[in-house]
CSV table of N, CA and C in Angstrom, one decimal:
chain,number,residue,atom,x,y,z
A,320,MET,N,130.0,133.9,40.1
A,320,MET,CA,128.8,133.0,39.9
A,320,MET,C,129.2,131.9,38.8
A,321,ALA,N,128.7,130.7,39.1
A,321,ALA,CA,129.1,129.6,38.2
A,321,ALA,C,127.9,129.4,37.1
A,322,ARG,N,128.4,128.9,36.0
A,322,ARG,CA,127.4,128.5,35.0
A,322,ARG,C,127.8,127.1,34.4
A,323,THR,N,126.8,126.5,33.8
A,323,THR,CA,127.0,125.1,33.3
A,323,THR,C,127.1,125.2,31.8
A,324,ILE,N,128.1,124.6,31.2
A,324,ILE,CA,128.2,124.5,29.7
A,324,ILE,C,127.9,123.0,29.3
A,325,LYS,N,127.0,122.8,28.4
A,325,LYS,CA,126.7,121.5,27.9
A,325,LYS,C,127.4,121.3,26.6
A,326,LEU,N,128.1,120.2,26.5
A,326,LEU,CA,128.9,119.9,25.3
A,326,LEU,C,128.5,118.6,24.6
A,327,ARG,N,128.7,118.6,23.3
A,327,ARG,CA,128.6,117.3,22.5
A,327,ARG,C,130.0,117.1,22.0
A,328,ILE,N,130.5,115.9,22.3
A,328,ILE,CA,131.9,115.5,22.1
A,328,ILE,C,132.0,114.3,21.2
A,329,LYS,N,132.7,114.4,20.1
A,329,LYS,CA,132.9,113.3,19.1
A,329,LYS,C,134.2,112.6,19.3
A,330,GLY,N,134.2,111.3,19.1
A,330,GLY,CA,135.4,110.5,19.1
A,330,GLY,C,135.7,109.7,20.4
A,331,MET,N,134.9,109.9,21.4
A,331,MET,CA,135.2,109.1,22.7
A,331,MET,C,134.6,107.7,22.6
A,332,HIS,N,135.3,106.8,23.2
A,332,HIS,CA,134.8,105.4,23.3
A,332,HIS,C,135.0,104.7,24.6
A,333,CYS,N,135.7,105.3,25.6
A,333,CYS,CA,135.9,104.6,26.8
A,333,CYS,C,136.2,105.6,28.0
A,334,GLU,N,136.4,105.0,29.1
A,334,GLU,CA,136.6,105.8,30.3
A,334,GLU,C,137.9,106.6,30.2
A,335,SER,N,138.9,106.1,29.6
A,335,SER,CA,140.2,106.8,29.4
A,335,SER,C,139.9,108.1,28.6
A,336,CYS,N,139.1,108.0,27.6
A,336,CYS,CA,138.7,109.2,26.9
A,336,CYS,C,138.1,110.3,27.8
A,337,GLU,N,137.2,109.8,28.7
A,337,GLU,CA,136.6,110.7,29.6
A,337,GLU,C,137.6,111.4,30.5
A,338,LYS,N,138.6,110.6,31.0
A,338,LYS,CA,139.6,111.1,32.0
A,338,LYS,C,140.5,112.1,31.3
A,339,ILE,N,140.9,111.8,30.0
A,339,ILE,CA,141.8,112.7,29.3
A,339,ILE,C,141.2,114.1,29.1
A,340,ILE,N,139.9,114.1,28.7
A,340,ILE,CA,139.2,115.3,28.5
A,340,ILE,C,139.0,116.1,29.9
A,341,THR,N,138.6,115.3,30.9
A,341,THR,CA,138.4,115.9,32.2
A,341,THR,C,139.7,116.6,32.7
A,342,MET,N,140.9,115.9,32.5
A,342,MET,CA,142.1,116.5,33.0
A,342,MET,C,142.5,117.8,32.2
A,343,GLU,N,142.2,117.8,30.9
A,343,GLU,CA,142.5,119.0,30.2
A,343,GLU,C,141.6,120.2,30.7
A,344,LEU,N,140.3,119.9,30.9
A,344,LEU,CA,139.4,120.9,31.3
A,344,LEU,C,139.8,121.4,32.7
A,345,GLN,N,140.2,120.5,33.6
A,345,GLN,CA,140.5,120.9,35.0
A,345,GLN,C,141.8,121.8,35.0
A,346,GLU,N,142.6,121.8,34.0
A,346,GLU,CA,143.7,122.7,34.0
A,346,GLU,C,143.4,124.2,33.7
A,347,ILE,N,142.1,124.4,33.3
A,347,ILE,CA,141.7,125.8,33.1
A,347,ILE,C,141.3,126.4,34.4
A,348,PRO,N,141.9,127.5,34.8
A,348,PRO,CA,141.5,128.2,36.0
A,348,PRO,C,140.0,128.7,35.9
A,349,GLY,N,139.2,128.3,36.9
A,349,GLY,CA,137.8,128.7,36.8
A,349,GLY,C,136.9,127.5,36.5
A,350,VAL,N,137.4,126.4,36.1
A,350,VAL,CA,136.6,125.2,35.9
A,350,VAL,C,136.4,124.5,37.2
A,351,GLU,N,135.2,124.5,37.7
A,351,GLU,CA,134.8,123.9,39.0
A,351,GLU,C,134.6,122.4,38.9
A,352,SER,N,134.0,121.9,37.8
A,352,SER,CA,133.8,120.4,37.7
A,352,SER,C,133.6,120.1,36.2
A,353,ALA,N,133.8,118.9,35.9
A,353,ALA,CA,133.6,118.4,34.5
A,353,ALA,C,133.0,117.0,34.6
A,354,LYS,N,131.9,116.7,34.0
A,354,LYS,CA,131.4,115.3,33.9
A,354,LYS,C,131.2,115.0,32.5
A,355,ILE,N,132.0,114.0,32.1
A,355,ILE,CA,132.1,113.6,30.7
A,355,ILE,C,131.6,112.2,30.5
A,356,ASN,N,130.8,111.9,29.5
A,356,ASN,CA,130.2,110.6,29.4
A,356,ASN,C,130.5,110.1,28.0
A,357,SER,N,131.3,109.1,27.9
A,357,SER,CA,131.7,108.6,26.6
A,357,SER,C,130.6,107.8,25.9
A,358,GLN,N,129.7,107.2,26.6
A,358,GLN,CA,128.6,106.5,26.0
A,358,GLN,C,127.6,107.4,25.3
A,359,THR,N,127.4,108.6,25.9
A,359,THR,CA,126.4,109.5,25.3
A,359,THR,C,127.0,110.6,24.4
A,360,GLY,N,128.3,110.7,24.6
A,360,GLY,CA,129.0,111.8,23.9
A,360,GLY,C,128.8,113.2,24.4
A,361,ALA,N,128.4,113.2,25.7
A,361,ALA,CA,128.0,114.5,26.3
A,361,ALA,C,129.0,114.9,27.4
A,362,GLY,N,129.0,116.2,27.7
A,362,GLY,CA,129.8,116.7,28.8
A,362,GLY,C,129.0,117.8,29.4
A,363,LEU,N,129.2,117.9,30.8
A,363,LEU,CA,128.7,119.1,31.5
A,363,LEU,C,129.8,119.7,32.3
A,364,VAL,N,130.1,120.9,32.1
A,364,VAL,CA,131.2,121.6,32.7
A,364,VAL,C,130.7,122.8,33.5
A,365,MET,N,131.0,122.8,34.8
A,365,MET,CA,130.7,123.9,35.6
A,365,MET,C,131.9,124.9,35.7
A,366,VAL,N,131.6,126.1,35.3
A,366,VAL,CA,132.7,127.1,35.2
A,366,VAL,C,132.3,128.4,35.9
A,367,ARG,N,133.3,129.2,36.3
A,367,ARG,CA,133.0,130.5,36.8
A,367,ARG,C,132.9,131.4,35.5
A,368,GLU,N,132.3,132.6,35.8
A,368,GLU,CA,131.9,133.5,34.7
A,368,GLU,C,133.1,133.9,33.8
A,369,GLU,N,134.3,133.9,34.3
A,369,GLU,CA,135.5,134.4,33.6
A,369,GLU,C,136.0,133.4,32.5
A,370,VAL,N,135.5,132.1,32.6
A,370,VAL,CA,135.9,131.1,31.6
A,370,VAL,C,135.1,131.3,30.4
A,371,SER,N,135.7,131.4,29.2
A,371,SER,CA,135.0,131.5,27.9
A,371,SER,C,134.7,130.2,27.3
A,372,ASP,N,133.7,130.2,26.5
A,372,ASP,CA,133.3,129.0,25.7
A,372,ASP,C,134.5,128.5,24.9
A,373,ALA,N,135.2,129.4,24.3
A,373,ALA,CA,136.4,129.1,23.5
A,373,ALA,C,137.4,128.3,24.3
A,374,GLN,N,137.6,128.7,25.5
A,374,GLN,CA,138.6,128.0,26.3
A,374,GLN,C,138.2,126.5,26.5
A,375,ILE,N,136.9,126.3,26.7
A,375,ILE,CA,136.4,124.9,26.9
A,375,ILE,C,136.6,124.1,25.7
A,376,ILE,N,136.2,124.6,24.5
A,376,ILE,CA,136.3,123.9,23.3
A,376,ILE,C,137.8,123.7,23.0
A,377,ALA,N,138.7,124.6,23.2
A,377,ALA,CA,140.1,124.5,23.0
A,377,ALA,C,140.7,123.3,23.8
A,378,ALA,N,140.3,123.2,25.1
A,378,ALA,CA,140.7,122.1,25.9
A,378,ALA,C,140.3,120.7,25.4
A,379,VAL,N,139.1,120.6,24.9
A,379,VAL,CA,138.7,119.4,24.4
A,379,VAL,C,139.4,119.0,23.1
A,380,VAL,N,139.7,120.0,22.2
A,380,VAL,CA,140.5,119.8,21.0
A,380,VAL,C,141.9,119.4,21.4
A,381,LYS,N,142.5,120.1,22.4
A,381,LYS,CA,143.8,119.7,22.8
A,381,LYS,C,143.9,118.3,23.3
A,382,ALA,N,142.8,117.8,23.9
A,382,ALA,CA,142.8,116.4,24.3
A,382,ALA,C,142.6,115.4,23.1
A,383,GLY,N,142.3,116.0,21.9
A,383,GLY,CA,142.2,115.1,20.8
A,383,GLY,C,140.8,114.8,20.3
A,384,TYR,N,139.9,115.6,20.7
A,384,TYR,CA,138.5,115.3,20.3
A,384,TYR,C,137.8,116.5,19.7
A,385,GLN,N,136.7,116.3,19.0
A,385,GLN,CA,135.9,117.4,18.4
A,385,GLN,C,134.8,117.7,19.4
A,386,SER,N,134.4,119.0,19.5
A,386,SER,CA,133.4,119.3,20.4
A,386,SER,C,132.6,120.6,20.0
A,387,ARG,N,131.4,120.7,20.4
A,387,ARG,CA,130.6,121.9,20.2
A,387,ARG,C,129.7,122.1,21.4
A,388,ILE,N,129.4,123.4,21.7
A,388,ILE,CA,128.5,123.7,22.8
A,388,ILE,C,127.1,123.6,22.3
A,389,VAL,N,126.3,122.9,23.1
A,389,VAL,CA,124.9,122.6,22.8
A,389,VAL,C,123.9,123.3,23.7
A,390,GLY,N,124.4,123.9,24.8
A,390,GLY,CA,123.6,124.6,25.7
A,390,GLY,C,124.3,125.2,26.9
A,391,GLN,N,123.7,126.1,27.6
A,391,GLN,CA,124.3,126.7,28.8
A,391,GLN,C,123.2,126.8,29.9
């Protein structure tokens, strides 16, 4: 079963930022989709149950941005 993780992401300013984060997230097995918005600093990530919140945050950090989970 899938769940949605809502993120607040700091440091984005363009579509390239969105794409970099999306690519990192999509490398995690179990991530079904990622919608990242640089204008609002928000992200919605659809994941299967086996994906942990820590994996999502780690992917955003690996992409070079700060993030925190604000809802599920």
